[in-house]
Amino acid sequence: MTPTDQHDDENTTGTEGQPAVGSAGELATVHPLRARADHSGGEVIEGEIVTEEQWRLLTDQRAQREWRFAEYRRQGAAVVRYTRTAVTHDTTLRTAKFVLRNALVYPVAGAGVVCKHWRDTHGPSRYERMMRAAEADGNHERLLEWEARDVAEKQRRHDRVMDWMRAPVQIAKATGLSIAGAAVLLLALGVLLAVAGKGEVLGPITAVVEGIAFLVWFCITYGVLLISLGTAGALTYLWNLGRTRTETPGMFAPPAAKTQVVNLTPSIVVAALRDLGIRVLREAIRSDADFGARMLSMITRYGPGAQVEVTLPPQVTASQVMNLRETLAGNLDRKAHEVHFERSADSERQFTLWVADPGALDRKLPDSPLLDPDFGPVDVYRDRMPWGMDVKGDAVGLNLLQQHLLLAGLSKQGKTAAARALVLWLMLDPSSRLWLADLKGFGDWSMFDGLAETLIEGAGAENFIATCDMLESAEREMQDRYERWRAMGRKGDIGREDSAPGSGFEPLFVVVDEVQKLFGCAVEHPDGGDIGGNGKKSRAARAAQSIHDQGRAVNVVFLEFSQNPTNANLPAIVREGAMIRASLFVGTESIARMALGEAAVDTGAAPHALRAGLDRGTVVLAPGESMDLPNGATHTTVRTHFISTEQAHEVADRAKGFRAGVARRIAAPAERDLLEDLVSVLEADEDQAKDTDLVVRLRKLAGPNYRPYGKGLTGKALRDKLTDLDVEIKQRDGYWWIQSHSVRTARAAAGQ
């Protein structure tokens, strides 16, 4: 290669993909084809030189190809997305269900009805089904009757089979004789026509042959139409049978209108019971000649719903059905709280089922009668407390006279409002007295200031001690009333005339809200012994049990309101003494049993089935003797009237007005000497005592009705009073100690 050629190669050949100068002096691009090694060991690139326009064309084609592939992928994904959207759209699904339901499901179901009917009319299945039902009911006479019918039917069917076996020979003989007779008749007719000159001898036979030929032609010509009409008629008949005589499978069922109120019918109730998953119940319904309808009484309207009495077949109990409340509610197209049971006291297989109209239990209740400015005064001996309405729309009135009460429920479920309404009604009786402890202290009960002789608000050790003292004072008041009643020589119950204001036998209501804090506290009483606890060692539990046992006879009544009761914070010896037991929503069935008792829950009471937050203020009530329930029922569900805190203050002010016009012969407690009381409560050999211990002793000495020693007297308030009286007070180990000798010195100086 000459230098000139080498120079030309250098001008025309560049690196891969780089522009080079062509022979004509214009720019070109090296387009590599392959690479190989030359003899000298270097790499030689074989390619072709293309112009810039050719390279741009190649690049554009490659970009267009990539763009087309990307567009194909995008369009394919869009087609898949649109197809999936169209296929899964509600309109498409409804249309597909409509077509399948009418074109396939109904005709097939109708064919099943026809086959079942044919089987029943041509076989022993009907008789066997009736015999099983009679055997299940224990009706031996009916069993023997259907067994005889079954034997007779089998004999009739056997005779019919034998007749069919002999039928071909008999049909052949009858057919041959009929043809021969017809031929002779037609030939005789032809002879008569020929003699009369009206036709030929074979004329009638020829006419018959032509008629048969016409029928064959007609069937061939119009056979397709006839078969089509017959098939359409048969399919229409099967479609109608399947639509009216069977139930459509759920996946093909037509959608129900959201606002439609489904009436309770026997078929709906029986189907709901059948589909509970109880095998014995399902088989009993299927084998029943009435398809389970005889289990039901007449369905009647009752309030915002309907009720029916159900008698289950043998081997099925009411408790089995009641344990499947949610499943039954779903089968009835209702929510669980809209289905209620009342178990019969006469049979384990009978219960009353009440089903609310959809949404009926979510409607607003009317205002409480207590909010009427003209309501009151009341008489606890005569009147009943209008607490609310039951789920059937009936007003619920409680007799609270001499009835201990327990109300439980979780937080934020309306417990305070429901409990406060009870106490407000009690205070509308001017003769009633109230000792109240609110261990939450949020001001929910502050409207009773001026109505309650004792009012404790807030938690803490001091208030736990004060509440325990209040219960023990109520126990002592109970014993005093017994002694006074015996001293008066009176016998029998305390009547209205015996419980007038100032008589000493007025209805005394001892109320503790958040009582679980009292029984669950770990505070030791200054006089010794634990305040809380769930056994006999608990001072509060012993006092509460004593009031439960004997208090009602002398008009001392204990009302306790608890949050989420357990064995630890509400002892059994306390909760079992309540005569009226009610519960708002609780989390589990075990807590429901603690709140309401075993009997109420076993017969269908289910506060744990209420809806948290949605059924606020709704209580499941086991009223005991406070109200009469129909058919011996043990419980009912009550939607209580709501009274706000502001409205409660108005009702309390009205109660105070009623009391202002009533002459009360209860003598005001005399003024007490603080120093003299301190000398009385200090032990003779006691050099000093804690300020808080002395507060408790003073309250116990003066009783719960002496307000200066009430909730306003704290350890600090006592120290301030004693400082003004020049009593020596020392602080040691974080406690304030009152010096006994200083108290006695101050008392002696004041007496001079």
PDB file of C-alpha atoms in Angstrom, residues 682 686-694 697 715 718-719 722-723 727-743:
ATOM      1  CA  LEU A 682     -57.808  10.724 119.843  1.00  0.00           C
ATOM      2  CA  GLU A 686     -51.827   8.458 121.313  1.00  0.00           C
ATOM      3  CA  ASP A 687     -49.212  11.208 121.203  1.00  0.00           C
ATOM      4  CA  GLN A 688     -49.915  12.270 117.629  1.00  0.00           C
ATOM      5  CA  ALA A 689     -52.091  11.350 114.656  1.00  0.00           C
ATOM      6  CA  LYS A 690     -52.028  11.986 110.896  1.00  0.00           C
ATOM      7  CA  ASP A 691     -54.297  14.741 109.632  1.00  0.00           C
ATOM      8  CA  THR A 692     -56.045  12.481 107.066  1.00  0.00           C
ATOM      9  CA  ASP A 693     -56.740   9.821 109.710  1.00  0.00           C
ATOM     10  CA  LEU A 694     -58.368  12.423 111.931  1.00  0.00           C
ATOM     11  CA  ARG A 697     -62.503   9.670 112.395  1.00  0.00           C
ATOM     12  CA  GLY A 715     -56.230  17.120 105.566  1.00  0.00           C
ATOM     13  CA  LEU A 718     -58.180  20.537 108.958  1.00  0.00           C
ATOM     14  CA  ARG A 719     -54.616  21.850 109.381  1.00  0.00           C
ATOM     15  CA  LEU A 722     -56.182  23.922 113.766  1.00  0.00           C
ATOM     16  CA  THR A 723     -53.512  26.491 112.930  1.00  0.00           C
ATOM     17  CA  VAL A 727     -52.678  23.655 117.680  1.00  0.00           C
ATOM     18  CA  GLU A 728     -49.161  22.358 117.100  1.00  0.00           C
ATOM     19  CA  ILE A 729     -48.639  20.542 113.789  1.00  0.00           C
ATOM     20  CA  LYS A 730     -45.413  18.832 112.715  1.00  0.00           C
ATOM     21  CA  GLN A 731     -44.283  17.284 109.435  1.00  0.00           C
ATOM     22  CA  ARG A 732     -42.266  14.084 109.389  1.00  0.00           C
ATOM     23  CA  ASP A 733     -41.562  11.587 106.585  1.00  0.00           C
ATOM     24  CA  GLY A 734     -43.835  13.517 104.246  1.00  0.00           C
ATOM     25  CA  TYR A 735     -46.875  13.355 106.564  1.00  0.00           C
ATOM     26  CA  TRP A 736     -48.470  15.998 108.743  1.00  0.00           C
ATOM     27  CA  TRP A 737     -48.968  15.011 112.362  1.00  0.00           C
ATOM     28  CA  ILE A 738     -51.371  16.642 114.834  1.00  0.00           C
ATOM     29  CA  GLN A 739     -49.934  16.734 118.362  1.00  0.00           C
ATOM     30  CA  SER A 740     -52.429  15.310 120.887  1.00  0.00           C
ATOM     31  CA  HIS A 741     -51.212  17.334 123.889  1.00  0.00           C
ATOM     32  CA  SER A 742     -51.573  20.530 121.870  1.00  0.00           C
ATOM     33  CA  VAL A 743     -55.179  19.659 120.998  1.00  0.00           C
TER      34      VAL A 743
END
